[in-house]
Coordinates of C-alpha atoms in Angstrom, one line a residue:
Chain A
X720 CA 0.0 0.0 0.0
X721 CA 1.4 3.3 -0.9
X722 CA 0.6 7.0 -0.6
X723 CA -2.3 6.6 1.7
X724 CA -0.7 8.1 4.7
X725 CA -2.5 11.4 5.1
X726 CA -6.0 9.9 5.1
X727 CA -7.8 10.4 8.3
X728 CA -9.6 7.2 9.2
X729 CA -13.2 7.5 10.5
X730 CA -14.4 5.5 13.5
X731 CA -16.7 3.4 11.2
X732 CA -15.8 2.6 7.5
X733 CA -18.4 0.9 5.4
X734 CA -17.9 -0.6 1.9
X735 CA -20.8 -0.8 -0.4
X736 CA -21.4 -1.0 -4.1
X737 CA -22.5 -3.2 -7.0
X738 CA -22.2 -7.0 -6.8
X739 CA -18.7 -8.1 -7.5
X740 CA -17.1 -4.6 -7.5
X741 CA -14.4 -5.9 -5.1
X742 CA -15.9 -4.7 -1.8
X743 CA -14.7 -7.6 0.3
X744 CA -11.2 -7.7 -1.0
X745 CA -10.9 -3.9 -0.6
X746 CA -12.4 -4.0 3.0
X747 CA -10.0 -6.7 4.1
X748 CA -7.0 -4.7 2.7
X749 CA -8.3 -1.5 4.2
X750 CA -8.6 -3.1 7.6
X751 CA -5.1 -4.6 7.3
X752 CA -3.7 -1.1 6.3
X753 CA -5.3 0.4 9.5
X754 CA -3.8 -2.4 11.6
X755 CA -0.4 -1.7 10.0
X756 CA -0.7 1.8 11.3
X757 CA -1.2 0.5 14.8
X758 CA -4.9 1.1 15.0
X759 CA -7.2 -1.3 16.8
X760 CA -9.6 -2.7 14.2
X761 CA -12.6 -5.0 14.2
X762 CA -14.3 -6.1 11.0
X763 CA -17.8 -7.3 10.2
X764 CA -18.9 -9.5 7.3
X765 CA -22.5 -8.3 6.8
X766 CA -23.0 -9.9 3.4
X767 CA -26.2 -11.9 3.7
X768 CA -26.8 -11.9 -0.1
X769 CA -24.0 -13.9 -1.5
X770 CA -22.8 -17.0 0.3
X771 CA -19.7 -17.5 -2.0
X772 CA -16.4 -15.7 -1.8
X773 CA -16.7 -13.7 1.4
X774 CA -14.7 -12.0 4.1
X775 CA -14.8 -15.2 6.1
X776 CA -12.3 -16.6 3.5
X777 CA -9.7 -14.2 5.0
X778 CA -10.5 -14.9 8.6
X779 CA -7.1 -16.7 9.3
X780 CA -5.1 -13.8 7.8
X781 CA -7.1 -11.2 9.7
X782 CA -6.7 -13.1 13.0
X783 CA -3.0 -13.4 12.5
X784 CA -2.9 -9.6 12.1
X785 CA -5.0 -9.1 15.2
X786 CA -8.2 -8.2 13.6
X787 CA -11.4 -9.8 15.0
X788 CA -13.9 -10.8 12.3
X789 CA -17.6 -10.9 13.1
X790 CA -19.4 -12.9 10.5
X791 CA -22.8 -14.7 10.1
X792 CA -23.0 -18.0 12.0
X793 CA -23.2 -20.2 9.0
X794 CA -20.7 -18.3 6.7
X795 CA -18.8 -20.7 4.4
X796 CA -20.8 -23.7 5.5
X797 CA -23.2 -25.6 3.4
X798 CA -26.1 -23.6 4.9
X799 CA -27.4 -20.6 3.1
X800 CA -28.9 -18.8 6.1
X801 CA -29.1 -15.0 5.6
X802 CA -29.0 -14.1 9.3
X803 CA -26.9 -11.2 10.8
X804 CA -24.6 -12.0 13.7
X805 CA -25.7 -10.5 17.0
X806 CA -22.1 -9.4 17.8
X807 CA -22.2 -7.0 14.9
X808 CA -24.0 -4.5 17.2
X809 CA -20.7 -4.1 19.1
X810 CA -19.2 -2.4 16.1
X811 CA -21.7 0.5 16.3
X812 CA -22.3 0.5 20.0
X813 CA -18.8 0.3 21.4
X814 CA -16.4 3.1 20.3
X815 CA -13.0 2.0 21.6
X816 CA -11.8 0.7 18.3
X817 CA -12.1 1.3 14.5
X818 CA -14.8 -0.7 12.7
X819 CA -14.7 -1.8 9.1
X820 CA -18.0 -3.2 7.7
X821 CA -18.2 -5.2 4.5
X822 CA -21.8 -5.0 3.2
X823 CA -23.4 -7.2 0.5
X824 CA -23.9 -6.0 -3.1
X825 CA -26.4 -3.6 -4.5
X826 CA -29.5 -2.3 -2.6
X827 CA -30.4 -5.9 -1.6
X828 CA -27.1 -6.2 0.3
X829 CA -27.5 -2.7 1.7
X830 CA -30.8 -3.4 3.5
X831 CA -28.7 -5.4 6.0
X832 CA -26.9 -2.2 7.1
X833 CA -30.2 -0.5 7.8
X834 CA -30.6 -1.8 11.3
X835 CA -27.3 -0.3 12.4
X836 CA -28.0 3.1 10.6
X837 CA -29.4 4.9 13.7
X838 CA -26.3 4.2 15.7
X839 CA -24.0 5.2 12.8
X840 CA -25.8 8.4 12.2
X841 CA -25.9 9.3 15.8
X842 CA -22.2 8.8 16.3
X843 CA -21.6 10.6 13.1
X844 CA -18.0 9.6 12.6
X845 CA -18.2 7.4 9.5
X846 CA -17.0 7.0 5.9
X847 CA -19.4 5.3 3.6
X848 CA -17.4 4.2 0.6
X849 CA -18.9 3.5 -2.9
X850 CA -16.7 0.8 -4.5
X851 CA -16.7 1.4 -8.3
X852 CA -15.5 -1.0 -10.9
X853 CA -16.4 0.4 -14.3
X854 CA -15.6 -3.0 -15.9
X855 CA -18.7 -4.5 -14.2
X856 CA -21.4 -4.8 -16.9
X857 CA -24.2 -3.0 -15.0
X858 CA -21.9 -0.1 -13.8
X859 CA -19.9 0.8 -16.9
X860 CA -20.7 4.5 -16.9
X861 CA -20.9 7.2 -14.2
X862 CA -24.6 7.5 -14.6
X863 CA -25.2 3.7 -14.2
X864 CA -23.0 3.9 -11.1
X865 CA -25.1 6.8 -9.7
X866 CA -28.2 4.7 -10.3
X867 CA -26.8 1.9 -8.1
X868 CA -25.6 4.4 -5.5
X869 CA -29.0 5.9 -5.1
X870 CA -30.6 2.5 -4.8
X871 CA -28.1 1.6 -2.1
X872 CA -28.6 4.9 -0.2
X873 CA -32.4 4.5 -0.1
X874 CA -32.0 0.9 1.1
X875 CA -29.6 1.6 4.0
X876 CA -30.7 5.2 4.7
X877 CA -27.1 6.6 4.8
X878 CA -25.6 8.7 2.1
X879 CA -22.2 7.9 0.6
X880 CA -19.3 10.1 1.7
X881 CA -16.5 8.8 -0.6
X882 CA -15.6 6.8 -3.7
X883 CA -12.9 4.3 -4.3
X884 CA -12.2 3.6 -8.0
X885 CA -11.5 -0.2 -7.9
X886 CA -11.8 -0.7 -11.7
X887 CA -10.1 -3.9 -12.7
X888 CA -10.3 -6.8 -15.1
X889 CA -9.1 -9.4 -12.6
X890 CA -5.8 -10.9 -13.6
X891 CA -5.9 -9.1 -17.0
X892 CA -5.8 -5.7 -15.4
X893 CA -3.3 -3.3 -17.1
X894 CA -2.3 0.3 -16.6
X895 CA -4.2 1.2 -19.7
X896 CA -7.3 -0.5 -18.4
X897 CA -7.2 1.5 -15.2
X898 CA -6.3 4.7 -17.1
X899 CA -9.3 4.3 -19.3
X900 CA -11.6 4.6 -16.2
X901 CA -10.1 7.7 -14.6
X902 CA -12.3 10.0 -16.6
X903 CA -15.4 8.2 -15.7
X904 CA -14.4 8.1 -12.0
X905 CA -13.8 11.9 -12.1
X906 CA -17.2 12.3 -13.8
X907 CA -18.8 10.2 -11.0
X908 CA -17.0 12.4 -8.4
X909 CA -18.2 15.6 -10.0
X910 CA -21.8 14.5 -10.4
X911 CA -22.1 13.2 -6.9
X912 CA -19.8 15.8 -5.3
X913 CA -17.9 13.1 -3.5
X914 CA -14.2 12.7 -3.2
X915 CA -12.3 9.8 -4.8
X916 CA -10.2 8.8 -1.8
X917 CA -8.3 6.1 -3.7
X918 CA -7.7 4.3 -7.0
X919 CA -6.7 0.7 -6.4
X920 CA -4.4 -1.7 -8.2
X921 CA -3.2 -5.2 -7.5
X922 CA 0.4 -4.8 -8.6
X923 CA 2.9 -7.5 -7.9
X924 CA 5.6 -6.0 -10.1
X925 CA 4.9 -2.3 -9.7
X926 CA 4.6 -2.0 -13.5
X927 CA 1.0 -1.0 -13.5
X928 CA 1.4 1.8 -10.9
X929 CA 4.4 3.2 -12.8
X930 CA 2.3 3.6 -15.9
X931 CA -0.8 5.0 -14.3
X932 CA -1.7 8.4 -15.6
X933 CA -1.5 11.3 -13.3
X934 CA -4.5 11.2 -11.0
X935 CA -6.2 14.4 -10.2
X936 CA -8.7 15.5 -7.6
X937 CA -8.2 13.8 -4.3
X938 CA -7.3 10.4 -5.5
X939 CA -4.6 8.3 -4.0
X940 CA -3.1 5.2 -5.2
X941 CA -3.8 2.1 -3.0
X942 CA -2.1 -1.1 -3.7
X943 CA -4.1 -4.1 -2.6
X944 CA -3.2 -7.7 -2.0
X945 CA -4.9 -10.6 -3.8
Chain B
X640 CA -17.1 -5.0 -27.6
X641 CA -14.4 -4.4 -25.0
X642 CA -13.9 -6.6 -22.0
X643 CA -15.9 -6.5 -18.9
X644 CA -15.5 -8.3 -15.6
X645 CA -18.3 -10.8 -15.0
X646 CA -19.4 -13.6 -12.8
X647 CA -20.1 -16.8 -14.7
X648 CA -23.8 -16.5 -13.9
X649 CA -24.0 -13.0 -15.3
X650 CA -22.1 -14.0 -18.4
X651 CA -24.8 -16.7 -19.1
X652 CA -27.6 -14.1 -18.6
X653 CA -26.0 -11.4 -20.8
X654 CA -25.0 -13.9 -23.5
X655 CA -28.6 -15.2 -23.6
X656 CA -29.8 -11.7 -24.2
X657 CA -27.2 -11.3 -27.0
X658 CA -28.4 -14.5 -28.5
X659 CA -31.9 -13.0 -28.8
X660 CA -33.5 -14.6 -25.7
X661 CA -36.2 -12.3 -24.4
X662 CA -38.0 -14.7 -22.1
X663 CA -36.6 -16.0 -18.8
X664 CA -38.5 -18.0 -16.2
X665 CA -36.9 -19.2 -13.0
X666 CA -37.0 -19.6 -9.3
X667 CA -34.0 -18.5 -7.2
X668 CA -31.6 -21.0 -5.8
X669 CA -28.0 -20.7 -4.7
X670 CA -25.5 -20.7 -6.5
X671 CA -27.2 -19.5 -9.7
X672 CA -29.4 -16.7 -8.3
X673 CA -27.4 -14.0 -10.1
X674 CA -28.8 -15.3 -13.4
X675 CA -32.3 -14.4 -12.3
X676 CA -31.2 -11.2 -10.6
X677 CA -29.4 -10.1 -13.8
X678 CA -32.4 -11.0 -16.0
X679 CA -34.7 -9.1 -13.6
X680 CA -32.6 -5.9 -14.1
X681 CA -32.0 -6.3 -17.9
X682 CA -35.2 -7.8 -19.4
X683 CA -37.5 -4.9 -18.6
X684 CA -35.0 -2.5 -20.2
X685 CA -35.0 -4.3 -23.5
X686 CA -38.6 -5.2 -23.8
X687 CA -38.1 -8.8 -22.6
X688 CA -39.9 -10.9 -20.0
X689 CA -38.5 -11.8 -16.7
X690 CA -40.8 -13.8 -14.5
X691 CA -40.1 -15.4 -11.1
X692 CA -42.4 -18.3 -11.2
X693 CA -43.9 -19.9 -8.0
X694 CA -41.8 -23.0 -8.5
X695 CA -39.3 -24.6 -10.8
X696 CA -42.0 -26.8 -12.2
X697 CA -44.0 -23.8 -13.1
X698 CA -41.0 -22.1 -14.7
X699 CA -40.1 -25.1 -16.9
X700 CA -43.7 -25.3 -18.1
X701 CA -43.6 -21.6 -19.0
X702 CA -40.5 -22.4 -21.0
X703 CA -42.5 -25.2 -22.7
X704 CA -45.1 -22.7 -23.7
X705 CA -42.8 -20.0 -25.1
X706 CA -40.7 -22.6 -26.9
X707 CA -43.9 -23.8 -28.5
X708 CA -44.5 -20.3 -29.7
X709 CA -41.1 -20.4 -31.3
X710 CA -39.3 -17.8 -29.3
X711 CA -35.9 -18.2 -27.7
X712 CA -36.4 -19.0 -24.1
X713 CA -34.5 -20.2 -21.1
X714 CA -34.6 -21.2 -17.5
X715 CA -31.9 -21.8 -14.9
X716 CA -31.5 -23.5 -11.6
X717 CA -29.2 -25.5 -9.5
X718 CA -29.3 -29.3 -8.8
X719 CA -32.4 -29.7 -6.6
X720 CA -34.3 -27.2 -8.8
X721 CA -33.3 -29.0 -12.0
X722 CA -34.6 -32.3 -10.6
X723 CA -38.0 -30.6 -10.2
X724 CA -37.8 -29.5 -13.9
X725 CA -37.3 -33.0 -15.2
X726 CA -40.9 -33.7 -16.1
X727 CA -41.1 -30.5 -18.1
X728 CA -37.8 -31.2 -19.9
X729 CA -39.1 -34.6 -20.9
X730 CA -42.2 -32.9 -22.3
X731 CA -40.2 -30.3 -24.2
X732 CA -38.0 -33.1 -25.7
X733 CA -41.1 -35.1 -26.6
X734 CA -42.6 -32.1 -28.3
X735 CA -39.3 -31.4 -30.2
X736 CA -38.9 -27.9 -28.9
X737 CA -35.8 -25.8 -28.6
X738 CA -35.0 -24.3 -25.2
X739 CA -32.0 -23.7 -22.9
X740 CA -31.9 -25.1 -19.4
X741 CA -28.9 -24.0 -17.3
X742 CA -27.8 -26.1 -14.3
X743 CA -25.2 -24.5 -12.0
X744 CA -24.6 -27.6 -10.0
X745 CA -24.4 -27.9 -6.2
X746 CA -23.7 -30.8 -3.9
X747 CA -26.3 -33.6 -3.6
X748 CA -28.2 -35.8 -3.3
X749 CA -31.3 -34.2 -1.7
X750 CA -30.9 -30.6 -0.7
X751 CA -27.2 -31.4 -0.4
X752 CA -25.4 -28.1 0.0
X753 CA -24.7 -24.9 -1.8
X754 CA -21.1 -25.6 -2.7
X755 CA -20.0 -26.7 -6.2
X756 CA -20.4 -30.1 -7.6
X757 CA -20.6 -32.1 -10.8
X758 CA -22.8 -34.9 -9.6
X759 CA -25.6 -34.2 -11.9
X760 CA -23.7 -35.7 -14.8
X761 CA -25.9 -38.8 -15.0
X762 CA -29.0 -36.6 -14.8
X763 CA -27.9 -34.3 -17.6
X764 CA -26.4 -36.9 -20.0
X765 CA -28.6 -40.0 -19.5
X766 CA -32.0 -38.3 -19.5
X767 CA -33.0 -37.1 -16.1
X768 CA -36.7 -37.3 -17.0
X769 CA -38.7 -40.2 -18.3
X770 CA -38.6 -41.6 -21.8
X771 CA -36.1 -42.0 -24.6
X772 CA -34.5 -38.6 -25.2
X773 CA -31.3 -36.7 -25.1
X774 CA -30.1 -33.2 -24.3
X775 CA -27.1 -31.7 -25.9
X776 CA -25.0 -30.8 -22.9
X777 CA -22.3 -28.1 -22.9
X778 CA -19.8 -28.0 -20.1
X779 CA -18.0 -24.6 -20.1
X780 CA -14.7 -24.2 -18.2
X781 CA -14.3 -20.5 -18.0
X782 CA -16.5 -17.4 -17.7
X783 CA -15.8 -16.7 -21.4
X784 CA -17.0 -20.1 -22.3
X785 CA -20.1 -19.7 -20.2
X786 CA -21.0 -16.9 -22.5
X787 CA -19.8 -18.5 -25.7
X788 CA -21.6 -21.8 -25.1
X789 CA -24.8 -20.1 -24.0
X790 CA -25.0 -18.5 -27.4
X791 CA -24.1 -21.7 -29.2
X792 CA -26.7 -23.6 -27.1
X793 CA -29.5 -21.4 -28.5
X794 CA -28.2 -22.0 -32.0
X795 CA -28.0 -25.8 -31.7
X796 CA -31.3 -25.9 -29.9
X797 CA -33.0 -24.2 -32.8
X798 CA -31.1 -26.1 -35.4
X799 CA -32.1 -29.5 -34.0
X800 CA -35.4 -28.5 -32.4
X801 CA -34.5 -29.9 -29.0
X802 CA -33.7 -28.8 -25.4
X803 CA -30.1 -28.1 -24.7
X804 CA -28.4 -27.9 -21.3
X805 CA -25.6 -25.8 -20.1
X806 CA -24.0 -27.7 -17.2
X807 CA -21.9 -25.6 -14.9
X808 CA -21.1 -25.7 -11.2
X809 CA -21.1 -23.3 -8.3
X810 CA -17.5 -22.3 -8.9
X811 CA -18.1 -21.5 -12.5
X812 CA -21.2 -19.6 -11.7
X813 CA -19.6 -17.5 -9.0
X814 CA -16.1 -16.8 -10.2
X815 CA -15.3 -13.6 -12.0
X816 CA -13.2 -13.3 -15.1
X817 CA -12.8 -10.9 -18.0
X818 CA -15.3 -11.6 -20.8
X819 CA -15.8 -10.3 -24.3
X820 CA -19.3 -10.6 -25.5
X821 CA -20.1 -10.4 -29.2
X822 CA -22.3 -7.5 -30.3
X823 CA -24.7 -9.4 -32.6
X824 CA -25.0 -13.1 -32.9
X825 CA -28.7 -13.8 -33.4
X826 CA -29.1 -16.4 -36.1
X827 CA -32.7 -17.2 -35.6
X828 CA -34.1 -19.6 -38.1
X829 CA -37.6 -19.9 -39.6
X830 CA -39.9 -21.9 -37.3
X831 CA -42.9 -22.9 -39.4
X832 CA -43.9 -25.4 -36.7
X833 CA -44.4 -22.6 -34.1
X834 CA -47.9 -21.9 -32.7
X835 CA -48.2 -18.1 -33.2
X836 CA -51.7 -18.0 -34.7
X837 CA -52.7 -19.2 -38.2
X838 CA -54.3 -15.9 -39.3
X839 CA -56.6 -18.2 -41.2
X840 CA -53.8 -18.7 -43.8
X841 CA -52.6 -22.2 -42.9
X842 CA -53.6 -25.4 -41.0
X843 CA -53.0 -25.0 -37.3
X844 CA -49.8 -26.3 -35.7
X845 CA -49.9 -28.6 -32.7
X846 CA -47.4 -28.8 -29.9
X847 CA -47.8 -32.1 -28.2
X848 CA -46.0 -35.1 -26.6
X849 CA -49.0 -37.4 -26.3
X850 CA -49.5 -40.1 -28.9
X851 CA -52.6 -42.4 -28.6
X852 CA -51.3 -44.6 -31.3
X853 CA -48.3 -46.7 -30.2
X854 CA -47.0 -47.1 -33.7
X855 CA -46.9 -43.4 -34.2
X856 CA -45.2 -42.9 -30.8
X857 CA -42.6 -45.5 -31.8
X858 CA -42.1 -43.7 -35.1
X859 CA -41.4 -40.3 -33.4
X860 CA -38.9 -42.0 -31.1
X861 CA -37.1 -43.6 -34.1
X862 CA -37.0 -40.3 -36.0
X863 CA -35.7 -38.5 -33.0
X864 CA -32.9 -41.0 -32.6
X865 CA -32.0 -40.6 -36.3
X866 CA -31.5 -36.9 -35.5
X867 CA -29.4 -37.8 -32.4
X868 CA -27.1 -39.8 -34.7
X869 CA -26.5 -36.7 -36.8
X870 CA -25.8 -34.7 -33.7
X871 CA -23.3 -37.3 -32.5
X872 CA -21.6 -37.0 -35.8
X873 CA -21.5 -33.1 -36.0
X874 CA -21.8 -31.5 -32.6
X875 CA -19.3 -33.3 -30.4
X876 CA -16.7 -30.8 -29.0
X877 CA -13.6 -31.5 -26.9
X878 CA -10.2 -30.0 -26.2
X879 CA -6.9 -31.9 -26.2
X880 CA -4.1 -30.6 -23.9
X881 CA -0.5 -31.9 -24.1
X882 CA -1.8 -35.2 -25.7
X883 CA 0.7 -35.4 -28.6
X884 CA 3.2 -37.7 -26.8
X885 CA 1.1 -38.6 -23.8
X886 CA 1.3 -42.0 -22.1
X887 CA -1.4 -41.2 -19.6
X888 CA -4.7 -39.3 -20.2
X889 CA -6.6 -37.3 -17.7
X890 CA -10.3 -36.8 -18.6
X891 CA -12.1 -33.9 -16.9
X892 CA -14.7 -31.2 -17.7
X893 CA -15.6 -27.8 -16.3
X894 CA -13.9 -26.7 -13.2
X895 CA -12.3 -30.1 -12.7
X896 CA -10.5 -29.7 -16.1
X897 CA -8.9 -26.4 -14.9
X898 CA -7.6 -28.0 -11.8
X899 CA -6.4 -31.0 -13.8
X900 CA -4.5 -28.8 -16.3
X901 CA -2.4 -27.4 -13.5
X902 CA -1.7 -31.0 -12.3
X903 CA -0.8 -32.1 -15.8
X904 CA 1.7 -29.2 -16.1
X905 CA 3.2 -30.1 -12.8
X906 CA 3.4 -33.8 -13.7
X907 CA 5.1 -32.9 -17.0
X908 CA 7.7 -31.0 -14.9
X909 CA 8.3 -34.2 -13.0
X910 CA 8.9 -36.1 -16.3
X911 CA 5.5 -37.8 -16.5
X912 CA 4.1 -37.8 -20.1
X913 CA 0.5 -37.0 -19.3
X914 CA -2.1 -35.0 -21.2
X915 CA -5.7 -34.1 -20.8
X916 CA -8.9 -34.6 -22.8
X917 CA -11.6 -32.2 -21.9
X918 CA -15.1 -33.0 -23.1
X919 CA -16.8 -29.7 -23.9
X920 CA -20.0 -31.5 -24.9
X921 CA -20.9 -34.2 -22.4
X922 CA -23.5 -35.5 -24.8
X923 CA -22.5 -36.2 -27.4
X924 CA -19.5 -37.6 -25.5
X925 CA -16.1 -37.6 -27.3
X926 CA -16.1 -41.4 -27.8
X927 CA -14.1 -41.4 -31.0
X928 CA -11.0 -39.6 -29.7
X929 CA -11.1 -41.5 -26.4
X930 CA -11.3 -44.8 -28.3
X931 CA -8.3 -43.8 -30.4
X932 CA -6.4 -42.6 -27.3
X933 CA -7.0 -45.9 -25.6
X934 CA -4.7 -47.5 -28.3
X935 CA -1.9 -45.0 -27.4
X936 CA -1.9 -44.5 -23.7
X937 CA -1.3 -46.8 -20.7
X938 CA -4.1 -45.5 -18.6
X939 CA -6.8 -42.9 -17.9
X940 CA -7.7 -40.8 -14.9
X941 CA -11.2 -39.4 -14.6
X942 CA -11.3 -36.3 -12.4
X943 CA -14.8 -35.3 -11.2
X944 CA -16.6 -33.5 -8.5
X945 CA -18.8 -36.6 -7.9
X946 CA -18.4 -40.2 -6.7
X947 CA -17.5 -41.1 -10.3
X948 CA -20.2 -40.7 -13.0
X949 CA -18.4 -39.6 -16.2
X950 CA -15.9 -42.4 -15.5
X951 CA -18.5 -44.9 -16.8
X952 CA -18.6 -43.1 -20.1
X953 CA -14.8 -43.1 -20.3
X954 CA -14.8 -46.9 -19.7
X955 CA -17.5 -47.3 -22.4
X956 CA -15.7 -45.1 -24.9
X957 CA -12.3 -46.8 -24.3
X958 CA -14.0 -50.2 -24.3
X959 CA -12.1 -50.9 -21.1
X960 CA -8.9 -51.4 -23.1
X961 CA -6.9 -49.6 -20.5
X962 CA -7.3 -49.0 -16.7
X963 CA -9.5 -46.0 -15.8
X964 CA -9.0 -44.6 -12.3
X965 CA -11.0 -42.0 -10.4
X966 CA -9.9 -38.9 -8.6
X967 CA -12.8 -37.1 -7.0
X968 CA -14.2 -35.0 -4.2
X969 CA -17.9 -34.5 -3.4
X970 CA -20.1 -32.6 -1.0
X971 CA -19.0 -29.3 -2.3
X972 CA -15.3 -30.0 -1.9
X973 CA -12.9 -29.5 -4.8
X974 CA -9.8 -31.6 -5.4
X975 CA -6.5 -29.6 -5.2
X976 CA -4.0 -29.8 -8.1
X977 CA -1.8 -31.7 -5.6
X978 CA -4.5 -34.4 -5.1
X979 CA -4.9 -34.7 -8.9
X980 CA -1.1 -34.9 -9.3
X981 CA -0.8 -37.6 -6.7
X982 CA -3.5 -39.6 -8.5
X983 CA -1.6 -39.2 -11.8
X984 CA 1.6 -40.5 -10.1
X985 CA -0.4 -43.4 -8.6
X986 CA -1.8 -44.2 -12.1
X987 CA 1.7 -44.4 -13.6
X988 CA 2.6 -47.0 -10.9
X989 CA -0.5 -49.1 -11.5
X990 CA -0.7 -48.9 -15.3
X991 CA 2.7 -49.6 -16.8

């Protein structure tokens, strides 16, 4: 992770966005980066929409780094039971640590956040991040992304405060592929009046980052692990 | 069109739309629910029909109706849901109608579990419903292939007037990979048999699978099997990987073939001359190439996410000329490349 040093972490950080935009991967990396800076972090997997590929997959890594993960009771089992863990309330009711919340995709996923909304709004120290991947077929333009944002906001009753441009084509991501999305990310930022707090890249060799075009506005470059 | 990042399930749905499918009927079940979710979002925007039926049985009968009207139509489900659809599939086969049925398999039997599986091989290839019939069965092994074979499935279904199945699994449905979807691929053919109203200009068409006269029923069965012979001749697809000098042959499809490829590469590094044959159509099964291969190699390894179903077809195709061993996991578990490699090494010891 690079150049993300002057960001001021909020007490609660929530990751929301379209299905498959990379919320879970990003949330795990975000939590790890906070931990590296010596902050006390707890994480909640509140994805009750998709039982495959979830935060629970990273539980061992998180535990090693000293991050407690709260996830639904039957996560990664053979039971598809969309029930939220009771312990998740501790993330919004206790304030002696930083909380990172990974929420399910689209408005359907965002409904799960709704029950914690009153606590989050009352405390009023949160960042609600829209994770944008312009290579996802239903959010290929700024306007399509805005449509998804509005649906999510009306489901969880909290407004977004920031954007992370997480555009990628999986293992076929190149600098050109990311560069091609910068304009759309900026358009999304302007139209929603929200800052882009990071542009992400999985970059084992450093080649991609080297070839990224100069990023304007408030974007930062954020290198994430697989 | 440029590349997008899609889940296998989404790739199926978007490819179906590209292929001209404007009618989707289904009932949600993990791990294929994204197909229905995607159709629910897209179909209203393009003048199509998305309908969540009250059950899988209801959905497949809606497919029967739209197929009879001659429009491109599909349904999708996962293993327990596909079992429920079997009666309808048999009716569609009996009425000689084109339709696409997608099965994103999960562990069984019974409700089983939500994790990936390939244990519906028998059901898909041997006729899960009653009566003498076949489905053309495509087994994609990447998200790109999920899209490509969805489009192909609509074309072959129309060409032969029969139901076609896309057989994937939970991993293929959920994994995300870059995909390129073609802009226009619709090659819809004339369907003079369709029931769309006669406008008093022709004799009415009948969609039916009931024959009161046994001789007539037998005749339709024989005619249908003549058609199946043509399909076996023309529509069989498979991929050969490192088979040129192979002394051992791994046979695997779908997600199991991807794991097996890694194991084959690793075995080659250790000096074992092994290759892979990947059936892309499970019916028609690549019998010819396997029969020829049986004369060249010392043994076969069938890698499956089941207790061993395709292995029976490998033995039939190779006429049991060489030993055929099994490497498998079930219940939603997936064999690791290391497990497949170990099975390859064991095969070299047992079949010299």
